[in-house]
Amino acid sequence: MTMHDLTRRFPFTVRPGHRETLDSYTRRVLEANAANDTLRRELLKSAGPDADWQSILSAKTGRDLTRLSTPPAHTAHPDVASCSVCASVASDRWACLLCSRGERIQQHPHLDDFVCEHHHRWTAPGTTPEQQRRVTAAQVDAHRRLRTLRRQGRADIHLTVDLLDALTGDLDLPAHEVFHHAVSILGWVTRKPVLRRLFDPAPRYAVTFAWM
């Protein structure tokens, strides 16, 4: 029997990563077994027209892979399918390279983990493994603060991404270096006294602008 046998498990199995996609896991399993996508196509052909790759891979690895094809409900907001920000930014998510021990693990779209707090690495939406950088303690503290703001309903992905884009453009610095400034602004601008002052129609615009 060979790896082409549907009933025989792969010699080397790979543990699925946190929030990993089925395509990402497939790539890593094939690489670990010195195979490529040709083997996947041949296995599908052998299994027949009604077979699906998830079931085949599950049998070949001895693992339940349901969560790889169906992301957890909390990884995105309810209208993620029609959200342009999620489609263009949050869809490109990769696990921290240090957490994955050097493995390139692509994840399902989610709006969390701008920073890996364990390894102090920048893992924000749109950040490829090659672009991950070490961040300072101030950035890690800011990430914890952002989680608090989100729980309080004072920050969302749209506002956070817009602020980061504005600051990176104005300051000509990468996003991971201005992240703590963005979170500080979020915290300030969403305070109730500040919101009342900003939306008070009585003062002239120039007065409110000077106050800011």
XYZ file of N, CA, C and O in Angstrom:
848
model
N 0.842 -1.201 0.000
C 0.000 0.000 0.000
C 0.876 1.250 0.000
O 1.964 1.255 0.563
N 0.384 2.314 -0.604
C 1.107 3.578 -0.678
C 0.221 4.693 -0.166
O -0.912 4.474 0.258
N 0.745 5.917 -0.223
C -0.045 7.066 0.221
C -1.267 7.282 -0.651
O -2.191 7.987 -0.272
N -1.286 6.646 -1.843
C -2.434 6.781 -2.731
C -3.615 5.927 -2.270
O -4.725 6.066 -2.787
N -3.363 5.050 -1.311
C -4.422 4.205 -0.768
C -5.296 5.036 0.160
O -4.809 5.628 1.125
N -6.593 5.069 -0.099
C -7.516 5.891 0.687
C -7.645 5.415 2.127
O -8.049 6.186 2.998
N -7.302 4.158 2.380
C -7.477 3.619 3.732
C -6.214 3.712 4.580
O -6.239 3.380 5.763
N -5.140 4.131 3.961
C -3.871 4.198 4.692
C -3.584 5.637 5.128
O -3.647 6.560 4.325
N -3.239 5.802 6.407
C -2.937 7.137 6.909
C -1.574 7.614 6.410
O -0.697 6.810 6.099
N -1.434 8.935 6.370
C -0.137 9.503 6.014
C 0.893 9.107 7.066
O 0.576 9.041 8.264
N 2.140 8.878 6.657
C 3.180 8.528 7.632
C 3.393 9.619 8.677
O 3.642 9.338 9.847
N 3.311 10.877 8.232
C 3.536 11.997 9.137
C 2.269 12.831 9.236
O 1.745 13.292 8.236
N 1.767 13.010 10.454
C 0.577 13.830 10.623
C 0.963 15.186 11.178
O 2.042 15.336 11.735
N 0.104 16.153 10.990
C 0.355 17.533 11.403
C -0.812 17.996 12.278
O -1.967 17.725 11.948
N -0.496 18.675 13.352
C -1.567 19.176 14.219
C -2.164 20.447 13.615
O -1.424 21.380 13.281
N -3.485 20.543 13.481
C -4.102 21.768 12.954
C -3.803 22.965 13.850
O -3.756 22.840 15.078
N -3.593 24.116 13.226
C -3.303 25.329 13.971
C -4.558 26.051 14.404
O -5.671 25.746 13.953
N -4.378 27.033 15.273
C -5.491 27.839 15.776
C -6.142 28.592 14.619
O -5.491 29.339 13.907
N -7.445 28.348 14.422
C -8.231 29.013 13.371
C -7.725 28.711 11.965
O -7.999 29.443 11.012
N -7.003 27.653 11.772
C -6.415 27.352 10.469
C -7.485 26.969 9.445
O -8.485 26.331 9.768
N -7.252 27.330 8.197
C -8.162 26.964 7.110
C -7.828 25.566 6.605
O -6.715 25.054 6.801
N -8.780 24.959 5.924
C -8.559 23.625 5.373
C -7.459 23.642 4.313
O -6.633 22.726 4.249
N -7.432 24.691 3.483
C -6.398 24.783 2.439
C -5.006 24.877 3.055
O -4.054 24.259 2.561
N -4.880 25.662 4.121
C -3.589 25.806 4.784
C -3.140 24.483 5.390
O -1.979 24.069 5.260
N -4.073 23.794 6.045
C -3.733 22.515 6.662
C -3.367 21.474 5.605
O -2.419 20.696 5.778
N -4.095 21.479 4.490
C -3.787 20.567 3.390
C -2.360 20.773 2.905
O -1.599 19.805 2.720
N -1.994 22.033 2.694
C -0.641 22.339 2.219
C 0.412 21.805 3.181
O 1.410 21.195 2.767
N 0.197 21.996 4.468
C 1.208 21.582 5.444
C 1.306 20.059 5.559
O 2.398 19.510 5.732
N 0.160 19.369 5.471
C 0.180 17.907 5.530
C 0.915 17.336 4.317
O 1.753 16.422 4.440
N 0.613 17.870 3.134
C 1.274 17.380 1.921
C 2.778 17.642 1.974
O 3.585 16.774 1.608
N 3.166 18.821 2.445
C 4.590 19.139 2.544
C 5.296 18.207 3.528
O 6.425 17.754 3.286
N 4.640 17.931 4.654
C 5.244 17.062 5.674
C 5.470 15.649 5.142
O 6.376 14.932 5.611
N 4.673 15.251 4.144
C 4.775 13.906 3.583
C 5.412 13.902 2.196
O 5.243 12.935 1.430
N 6.154 14.967 1.905
C 6.887 15.074 0.636
C 5.978 14.845 -0.564
O 6.351 14.197 -1.547
N 4.758 15.390 -0.470
C 3.789 15.253 -1.567
C 3.385 16.645 -2.044
O 3.773 17.663 -1.467
N 2.586 16.679 -3.096
C 2.096 17.954 -3.611
C 0.620 17.826 -3.985
O -0.023 16.821 -3.684
N 0.096 18.847 -4.660
C -1.333 18.869 -4.956
C -1.754 17.766 -5.927
O -2.928 17.438 -6.021
N -0.782 17.185 -6.634
C -1.105 16.072 -7.538
C -1.691 14.904 -6.753
O -2.659 14.261 -7.195
N -1.127 14.639 -5.577
C -1.638 13.553 -4.748
C -3.068 13.834 -4.313
O -3.909 12.922 -4.303
N -3.358 15.076 -3.979
C -4.728 15.425 -3.577
C -5.705 15.139 -4.710
O -6.776 14.550 -4.486
N -5.353 15.536 -5.918
C -6.228 15.309 -7.070
C -6.413 13.817 -7.337
O -7.520 13.366 -7.662
N -5.350 13.044 -7.184
C -5.443 11.605 -7.421
C -6.316 10.917 -6.369
O -7.082 10.000 -6.685
N -6.210 11.352 -5.126
C -7.035 10.781 -4.062
C -8.511 11.099 -4.296
O -9.386 10.249 -4.102
N -8.787 12.337 -4.714
C -10.166 12.720 -5.017
C -10.722 11.892 -6.175
O -11.883 11.464 -6.147
N -9.896 11.665 -7.175
C -10.327 10.877 -8.327
C -10.617 9.438 -7.914
O -11.616 8.830 -8.341
N -9.768 8.881 -7.056
C -9.951 7.496 -6.605
C -11.202 7.345 -5.745
O -11.868 6.304 -5.780
N -11.519 8.392 -4.985
C -12.657 8.312 -4.061
C -13.995 8.405 -4.770
O -15.023 8.023 -4.205
N -14.011 8.920 -5.981
C -15.267 9.012 -6.712
C -15.872 10.399 -6.689
O -15.446 11.272 -5.918
N -16.891 10.628 -7.515
C -17.466 11.974 -7.693
C -18.184 12.519 -6.462
O -18.344 13.731 -6.338
N -18.626 11.654 -5.573
C -19.373 12.129 -4.402
C -18.476 12.415 -3.197
O -18.960 12.846 -2.146
N -17.189 12.166 -3.311
C -16.276 12.349 -2.180
C -15.913 13.827 -2.019
O -15.925 14.598 -2.985
N -15.617 14.212 -0.795
C -15.128 15.570 -0.547
C -13.763 15.470 0.109
O -13.466 14.514 0.840
N -12.932 16.485 -0.140
C -11.541 16.438 0.317
C -11.425 16.429 1.840
O -10.543 15.769 2.399
N -12.292 17.124 2.524
C -12.212 17.157 3.986
C -12.345 15.748 4.574
O -11.593 15.373 5.473
N -13.272 14.969 4.071
C -13.470 13.602 4.569
C -12.260 12.721 4.268
O -11.830 11.922 5.112
N -11.718 12.885 3.065
C -10.540 12.102 2.691
C -9.358 12.453 3.586
O -8.670 11.578 4.121
N -9.128 13.753 3.760
C -7.991 14.194 4.572
C -8.173 13.786 6.030
O -7.210 13.436 6.713
N -9.410 13.817 6.494
C -9.691 13.393 7.863
C -9.320 11.920 8.059
O -8.714 11.546 9.075
N -9.665 11.098 7.070
C -9.334 9.673 7.147
C -7.831 9.448 7.039
O -7.267 8.585 7.732
N -7.173 10.225 6.198
C -5.733 10.045 5.981
C -4.897 10.564 7.148
O -3.733 10.178 7.292
N -5.466 11.448 7.962
C -4.730 11.993 9.111
C -5.241 11.462 10.444
O -4.594 11.654 11.476
N -6.429 10.844 10.436
C -7.004 10.346 11.675
C -7.494 11.453 12.578
O -7.529 11.296 13.805
N -7.879 12.591 11.991
C -8.320 13.745 12.775
C -9.683 14.244 12.305
O -9.986 14.169 11.109
N -10.449 14.771 13.238
C -11.710 15.437 12.896
C -11.370 16.850 12.438
O -10.845 17.653 13.217
N -11.656 17.161 11.186
C -11.243 18.438 10.605
C -12.421 19.377 10.359
O -12.307 20.334 9.591
N -13.539 19.129 11.034
C -14.736 19.942 10.805
C -14.469 21.412 11.024
O -14.896 22.270 10.239
N -13.752 21.743 12.087
C -13.545 23.159 12.415
C -12.646 23.872 11.405
O -12.610 25.100 11.365
N -11.923 23.122 10.574
C -11.066 23.762 9.577
C -11.865 24.322 8.405
O -11.448 25.284 7.769
N -12.999 23.701 8.111
C -13.818 24.166 6.988
C -14.952 25.074 7.449
O -15.537 25.803 6.649
N -15.247 25.043 8.743
C -16.308 25.887 9.293
C -15.735 26.735 10.414
O -15.543 26.255 11.529
N -15.412 28.009 10.141
C -14.808 28.848 11.176
C -15.767 29.083 12.333
O -16.987 29.092 12.141
N -15.245 29.254 13.544
C -16.103 29.550 14.695
C -16.933 30.798 14.464
O -16.489 31.737 13.785
N -18.137 30.826 15.020
C -19.051 31.949 14.788
C -18.487 33.270 15.288
O -18.804 34.326 14.760
N -17.634 33.232 16.311
C -17.155 34.480 16.904
C -15.973 35.087 16.157
O -15.453 36.125 16.554
N -15.520 34.451 15.054
C -14.345 34.972 14.370
C -14.662 36.190 13.520
O -13.768 36.866 13.046
N -15.913 36.475 13.289
C -16.282 37.653 12.496
C -17.669 38.108 12.901
O -18.407 37.391 13.556
N -18.012 39.327 12.523
C -19.330 39.836 12.885
C -20.386 39.285 11.927
O -20.068 38.738 10.869
N -21.678 39.414 12.263
C -22.739 38.742 11.491
C -22.784 39.094 10.006
O -23.084 38.245 9.180
N -22.485 40.361 9.649
C -22.596 40.759 8.250
C -21.242 40.745 7.551
O -20.983 41.519 6.649
N -20.357 39.801 7.948
C -19.006 39.766 7.403
C -19.008 39.572 5.892
O -18.135 40.088 5.189
N -19.992 38.840 5.348
C -20.015 38.549 3.913
C -20.149 39.816 3.076
O -19.646 39.885 1.955
N -20.829 40.834 3.608
C -21.039 42.069 2.853
C -20.148 43.203 3.340
O -20.318 44.348 2.922
N -19.189 42.896 4.218
C -18.338 43.933 4.800
C -17.085 44.115 3.955
O -16.264 43.211 3.836
N -16.911 45.296 3.365
C -15.771 45.539 2.490
C -14.459 45.538 3.261
O -13.422 45.120 2.744
N -14.480 46.012 4.509
C -13.257 46.027 5.314
C -12.783 44.607 5.594
O -11.604 44.282 5.448
N -13.715 43.749 6.000
C -13.349 42.360 6.288
C -12.856 41.662 5.022
O -11.898 40.894 5.061
N -13.504 41.946 3.906
C -13.125 41.290 2.652
C -11.730 41.703 2.199
O -10.962 40.888 1.691
N -11.376 42.972 2.406
C -10.106 43.473 1.898
C -8.974 43.381 2.910
O -7.809 43.335 2.533
N -9.281 43.338 4.206
C -8.239 43.379 5.227
C -8.242 42.140 6.114
O -7.272 41.405 6.194
N -9.367 41.902 6.787
C -9.406 40.837 7.795
C -9.327 39.446 7.192
O -9.103 38.472 7.907
N -9.522 39.323 5.878
C -9.507 38.003 5.261
C -8.096 37.430 5.170
O -7.921 36.223 5.078
N -7.081 38.272 5.190
C -5.699 37.813 5.073
C -5.088 37.729 6.466
O -4.446 38.653 6.933
N -5.293 36.606 7.130
C -4.837 36.422 8.507
C -3.867 35.255 8.609
O -4.109 34.184 8.071
N -2.782 35.482 9.348
C -1.756 34.457 9.528
C -1.391 34.347 11.000
O -1.311 35.358 11.707
N -1.161 33.134 11.458
C -0.783 32.899 12.846
C 0.625 33.423 13.111
O 1.453 33.520 12.191
N 0.892 33.753 14.357
C 2.224 34.169 14.776
C 3.224 33.066 14.437
O 3.021 31.894 14.768
N 4.317 33.438 13.774
C 5.313 32.456 13.357
C 5.982 31.769 14.541
O 6.392 30.610 14.445
N 6.104 32.474 15.650
C 6.729 31.871 16.819
C 5.770 30.903 17.506
O 6.188 29.841 17.989
N 4.486 31.261 17.546
C 3.492 30.342 18.111
C 3.424 29.051 17.297
O 3.244 27.960 17.846
N 3.556 29.182 15.983
C 3.451 28.021 15.091
C 4.802 27.348 14.845
O 4.886 26.451 14.007
N 5.842 27.834 15.544
C 7.187 27.262 15.414
C 7.685 27.280 13.974
O 8.225 26.289 13.463
N 7.463 28.411 13.330
C 7.962 28.603 11.980
C 7.038 28.152 10.876
O 7.326 28.373 9.692
N 5.922 27.520 11.215
C 4.963 27.071 10.198
C 4.130 28.249 9.698
O 3.706 29.092 10.485
N 3.885 28.272 8.392
C 3.024 29.302 7.810
C 1.577 28.808 7.883
O 1.152 27.996 7.070
N 0.835 29.302 8.879
C -0.543 28.867 9.100
C -1.500 29.993 8.753
O -1.539 31.026 9.432
N -2.258 29.806 7.667
C -3.257 30.797 7.293
C -4.545 30.527 8.061
O -4.968 29.375 8.199
N -5.151 31.600 8.559
C -6.307 31.463 9.428
C -7.585 31.943 8.754
O -7.554 32.719 7.791
N -8.719 31.496 9.317
C -10.008 32.017 8.881
C -10.090 33.506 9.216
O -9.455 33.968 10.176
N -10.859 34.285 8.444
C -11.001 35.715 8.741
C -11.479 35.947 10.170
O -12.397 35.281 10.642
N -10.804 36.839 10.866
C -11.247 37.229 12.205
C -10.731 38.628 12.504
O -9.837 39.141 11.824
N -11.313 39.243 13.513
C -11.038 40.651 13.788
C -10.242 40.849 15.073
O -10.148 41.964 15.588
N -9.639 39.782 15.579
C -8.881 39.865 16.824
C -7.381 39.772 16.545
O -6.952 39.636 15.409
N -6.610 39.832 17.627
C -5.171 39.536 17.571
C -4.390 40.435 16.613
O -3.753 39.953 15.666
N -4.407 41.731 16.863
C -3.491 42.618 16.144
C -2.060 42.344 16.600
O -1.118 42.583 15.856
N -1.940 41.859 17.828
C -0.624 41.585 18.415
C -0.660 40.209 19.085
O -1.639 39.868 19.754
N 0.398 39.423 18.895
C 0.560 38.205 19.683
C 1.171 38.641 21.004
O 2.366 38.993 21.054
N 0.385 38.637 22.048
C 0.853 39.155 23.331
C 1.897 38.240 23.969
O 2.703 38.689 24.782
N 1.896 36.971 23.606
C 2.852 36.040 24.183
C 4.264 36.292 23.662
O 5.238 36.294 24.428
N 4.372 36.525 22.343
C 5.685 36.714 21.728
C 5.970 38.165 21.332
O 7.014 38.440 20.745
N 5.031 39.071 21.619
C 5.206 40.493 21.298
C 5.478 40.675 19.798
O 6.421 41.348 19.392
N 4.586 40.089 18.977
C 4.745 40.207 17.527
C 3.486 40.800 16.907
O 2.371 40.531 17.346
N 3.688 41.590 15.863
C 2.600 42.236 15.130
C 1.983 41.229 14.174
O 2.630 40.721 13.255
N 0.691 40.898 14.375
C -0.003 39.895 13.556
C -1.344 40.427 13.048
O -2.287 39.674 12.854
N -1.431 41.713 12.842
C -2.691 42.367 12.495
C -3.227 41.893 11.146
O -2.511 41.267 10.362
N -4.510 42.192 10.859
C -5.078 41.852 9.545
C -4.209 42.380 8.413
O -3.734 43.524 8.457
N -4.002 41.546 7.402
C -3.197 41.960 6.257
C -1.707 41.787 6.438
O -0.936 42.107 5.528
N -1.273 41.286 7.598
C 0.150 41.103 7.877
C 0.561 39.678 7.530
O 0.093 38.721 8.153
N 1.424 39.521 6.531
C 1.904 38.195 6.153
C 2.972 37.746 7.154
O 3.506 38.558 7.915
N 3.302 36.462 7.167
C 4.354 35.991 8.084
C 5.665 36.755 7.922
O 6.368 37.023 8.906
N 6.009 37.116 6.682
C 7.259 37.845 6.441
C 7.207 39.259 6.994
O 8.255 39.872 7.268
N 6.013 39.799 7.175
C 5.864 41.177 7.650
C 5.707 41.269 9.168
O 5.658 42.376 9.705
N 5.625 40.155 9.840
C 5.476 40.187 11.298
C 6.737 40.768 11.934
O 7.849 40.389 11.585
N 6.540 41.688 12.870
C 7.654 42.359 13.535
C 7.465 42.325 15.049
O 6.345 42.260 15.534
N 8.561 42.406 15.762
C 8.482 42.472 17.218
C 7.983 43.859 17.618
O 8.387 44.869 17.036
N 7.108 43.910 18.603
C 6.560 45.191 19.069
C 7.002 45.436 20.506
O 7.483 44.537 21.200
N 6.813 46.672 20.934
C 7.237 47.068 22.276
C 6.176 46.719 23.312
O 5.040 46.372 22.970
N 6.560 46.869 24.573
C 5.602 46.623 25.661
C 4.432 47.596 25.571
O 3.301 47.246 25.934
N 4.691 48.806 25.073
C 3.625 49.805 24.932
C 2.572 49.326 23.933
O 1.368 49.552 24.129
N 3.005 48.657 22.865
C 2.059 48.150 21.871
C 1.239 46.989 22.437
O 0.052 46.848 22.131
N 1.869 46.155 23.260
C 1.142 45.045 23.888
C 0.090 45.590 24.845
O -1.054 45.121 24.879
N 0.463 46.604 25.631
C -0.502 47.241 26.545
C -1.654 47.854 25.760
O -2.817 47.782 26.176
N -1.325 48.456 24.609
C -2.360 49.063 23.769
C -3.310 47.996 23.230
O -4.518 48.232 23.109
N -2.773 46.843 22.922
C -3.616 45.757 22.418
C -4.608 45.299 23.485
O -5.776 45.037 23.194
N -4.147 45.229 24.722
C -5.058 44.861 25.819
C -6.120 45.939 25.998
O -7.285 45.645 26.263
N -5.709 47.184 25.842
C -6.645 48.303 25.956
C -7.676 48.254 24.829
O -8.870 48.520 25.046
N -7.257 47.880 23.620
C -8.189 47.778 22.497
C -9.239 46.711 22.768
O -10.418 46.902 22.442
N -8.833 45.586 23.336
C -9.806 44.545 23.673
C -10.858 45.078 24.643
O -12.048 44.781 24.516
N -10.418 45.880 25.616
C -11.357 46.471 26.571
C -12.321 47.415 25.869
O -13.537 47.389 26.121
N -11.801 48.245 24.975
C -12.648 49.185 24.237
C -13.669 48.443 23.376
O -14.823 48.868 23.266
N -13.265 47.336 22.773
C -14.192 46.566 21.950
C -15.288 45.936 22.801
O -16.447 45.902 22.409
N -14.916 45.429 23.978
C -15.928 44.853 24.867
C -16.933 45.902 25.309
O -18.110 45.614 25.518
N -16.474 47.142 25.438
C -17.344 48.243 25.857
C -18.134 48.831 24.699
O -18.930 49.757 24.898
N -17.906 48.310 23.500
C -18.613 48.826 22.335
C -18.084 50.163 21.846
O -18.775 50.880 21.122
N -16.842 50.492 22.197
C -16.271 51.794 21.843
C -15.284 51.735 20.676
O -14.740 52.778 20.269
N -15.044 50.551 20.151
C -14.112 50.411 19.019
C -14.557 49.250 18.147
O -15.062 48.254 18.650
N -14.393 49.404 16.845
C -14.663 48.311 15.920
C -13.561 48.270 14.872
O -12.670 49.124 14.847
N -13.605 47.273 14.007
C -12.541 47.090 13.024
C -12.462 48.259 12.054
O -11.375 48.678 11.657
N -13.619 48.815 11.668
C -13.619 49.912 10.700
C -12.879 51.124 11.254
O -11.974 51.675 10.608
N -13.237 51.533 12.464
C -12.619 52.714 13.065
C -11.144 52.474 13.336
O -10.306 53.358 13.108
N -10.796 51.284 13.809
C -9.400 50.975 14.114
C -8.539 51.006 12.858
O -7.463 51.614 12.841
N -9.015 50.363 11.795
C -8.256 50.334 10.541
C -8.143 51.730 9.934
O -7.078 52.121 9.436
N -9.222 52.501 9.985
C -9.182 53.869 9.446
C -8.160 54.723 10.191
O -7.411 55.497 9.581
N -8.135 54.595 11.512
C -7.172 55.358 12.311
C -5.738 54.945 11.994
O -4.851 55.793 11.846
N -5.510 53.640 11.899
C -4.162 53.160 11.575
C -3.720 53.670 10.204
O -2.573 54.100 10.035
N -4.621 53.625 9.229
C -4.282 54.112 7.885
C -3.952 55.597 7.909
O -3.003 56.050 7.251
N -4.739 56.371 8.668
C -4.502 57.813 8.742
C -3.163 58.121 9.399
O -2.399 58.972 8.915
N -2.855 57.426 10.476
C -1.605 57.690 11.195
C -0.383 57.235 10.412
O 0.645 57.920 10.404
N -0.480 56.071 9.755
C 0.669 55.615 8.967
C 0.943 56.576 7.813
O 2.101 56.817 7.457
N -0.127 57.125 7.247
C 0.058 58.085 6.159
C 0.608 59.414 6.641
O 1.524 59.979 6.035
N 0.079 59.940 7.750
C 0.509 61.244 8.264
C 1.914 61.200 8.853
O 2.694 62.152 8.701
N 2.233 60.124 9.553
C 3.521 60.037 10.248
C 4.579 59.299 9.442
O 5.752 59.273 9.851
N 4.172 58.691 8.324
C 5.100 57.935 7.476
C 5.822 56.855 8.290
O 7.043 56.698 8.214
N 5.035 56.115 9.080
C 5.564 55.035 9.910
C 4.721 53.783 9.693
O 3.554 53.878 9.343
N 5.308 52.604 9.892
C 4.520 51.367 9.738
C 3.450 51.259 10.809
O 3.560 51.852 11.891
N 2.425 50.464 10.531
C 1.265 50.371 11.418
C 1.633 49.920 12.825
O 1.077 50.409 13.814
N 2.583 48.987 12.945
C 2.895 48.483 14.280
C 3.566 49.535 15.165
O 3.563 49.417 16.382
N 4.116 50.578 14.555
C 4.768 51.632 15.342
C 3.799 52.724 15.780
O 4.096 53.478 16.708
N 2.648 52.814 15.115
C 1.674 53.855 15.486
C 0.449 53.255 16.168
O -0.476 53.982 16.525
N 0.467 51.950 16.362
C -0.703 51.262 16.913
C -1.122 51.830 18.263
O -2.314 52.062 18.508
N -0.171 52.050 19.165
C -0.539 52.546 20.496
C -1.121 53.949 20.432
O -1.971 54.317 21.232
N -0.676 54.762 19.455
C -1.265 56.092 19.278
C -2.720 55.959 18.818
O -3.597 56.708 19.285
N -2.969 55.025 17.904
C -4.335 54.817 17.413
C -5.268 54.405 18.541
O -6.398 54.898 18.646
N -4.802 53.513 19.401
C -5.640 53.058 20.512
C -5.872 54.188 21.509
O -6.975 54.331 22.064
N -4.857 55.003 21.735
C -5.029 56.158 22.637
C -6.085 57.111 22.100
O -6.924 57.622 22.853
N -6.057 57.353 20.792
C -7.047 58.235 20.178
C -8.440 57.623 20.292
O -9.416 58.320 20.604
N -8.528 56.307 20.046
C -9.814 55.626 20.185
C -10.369 55.785 21.594
O -11.558 56.062 21.785
N -9.508 55.585 22.574
C -9.945 55.704 23.953
C -10.428 57.092 24.290
O -11.415 57.272 25.020
N -9.735 58.109 23.758
C -10.093 59.496 24.067
C -11.367 59.922 23.340
O -12.293 60.470 23.947
N -11.421 59.644 22.030
C -12.513 60.178 21.223
C -13.843 59.499 21.534
O -14.914 60.042 21.204
N -13.817 58.325 22.166
C -15.064 57.624 22.474
C -15.513 57.829 23.920
O -16.485 57.202 24.357
N -14.834 58.712 24.658
C -15.301 59.049 26.004
C -16.568 59.897 25.891
O -16.686 60.744 24.990
N -17.512 59.701 26.785
C -18.794 60.401 26.696
C -18.637 61.919 26.733
O -19.263 62.629 25.927
N -17.824 62.498 27.646
C -17.667 63.959 27.632
C -17.092 64.481 26.316
O -17.486 65.561 25.842
N -16.169 63.722 25.736
C -15.568 64.145 24.467
C -16.599 64.081 23.348
O -16.698 64.998 22.524
N -17.387 63.017 23.313
C -18.412 62.893 22.279
C -19.443 64.007 22.381
O -19.877 64.568 21.361
N -19.823 64.341 23.624
C -20.788 65.442 23.786
C -20.206 66.747 23.276
O -20.909 67.542 22.620
N -18.923 66.990 23.548
C -18.295 68.224 23.089
C -18.145 68.249 21.570
O -18.392 69.271 20.926
N -17.765 67.108 20.995
C -17.550 67.045 19.551
C -18.833 67.271 18.764
O -18.824 67.897 17.697
N -19.950 66.754 19.290
C -21.208 66.832 18.554
C -22.129 67.941 19.052
O -23.286 68.009 18.653
N -21.594 68.790 19.885
C -22.368 69.945 20.342
C -22.438 70.967 19.196
O -21.405 71.475 18.751
N -23.627 71.283 18.683
C -23.728 72.193 17.537
C -23.522 73.666 17.896
O -23.374 74.502 17.003
N -23.484 73.979 19.177
C -23.407 75.388 19.580
C -22.062 76.047 19.248
O -22.024 77.110 18.611
N -20.924 75.473 19.660
C -19.640 76.129 19.371
C -19.330 76.131 17.880
O -19.749 75.239 17.145
N -18.588 77.127 17.444
C -18.148 77.162 16.052
C -17.122 76.060 15.803
O -16.432 75.617 16.711
N -17.031 75.654 14.548
C -16.103 74.584 14.178
C -14.678 74.932 14.586
O -13.943 74.082 15.118
N -14.271 76.169 14.350
C -12.891 76.575 14.652
C -12.607 76.434 16.159
O -11.489 76.064 16.551
N -13.597 76.707 16.987
C -13.411 76.590 18.437
C -13.223 75.136 18.834
O -12.327 74.788 19.623
N -14.083 74.270 18.304
C -13.963 72.847 18.617
C -12.663 72.264 18.080
O -12.002 71.471 18.750
N -12.257 72.708 16.892
C -11.005 72.223 16.292
C -9.815 72.644 17.155
O -8.906 71.844 17.403
N -9.821 73.870 17.630
C -8.740 74.358 18.490
C -8.698 73.584 19.803
O -7.620 73.282 20.334
N -9.892 73.250 20.326
C -9.955 72.479 21.579
C -9.349 71.094 21.407
O -8.644 70.578 22.266
N -9.590 70.493 20.247
C -9.035 69.160 19.985
C -7.532 69.213 19.895
O -6.840 68.277 20.316
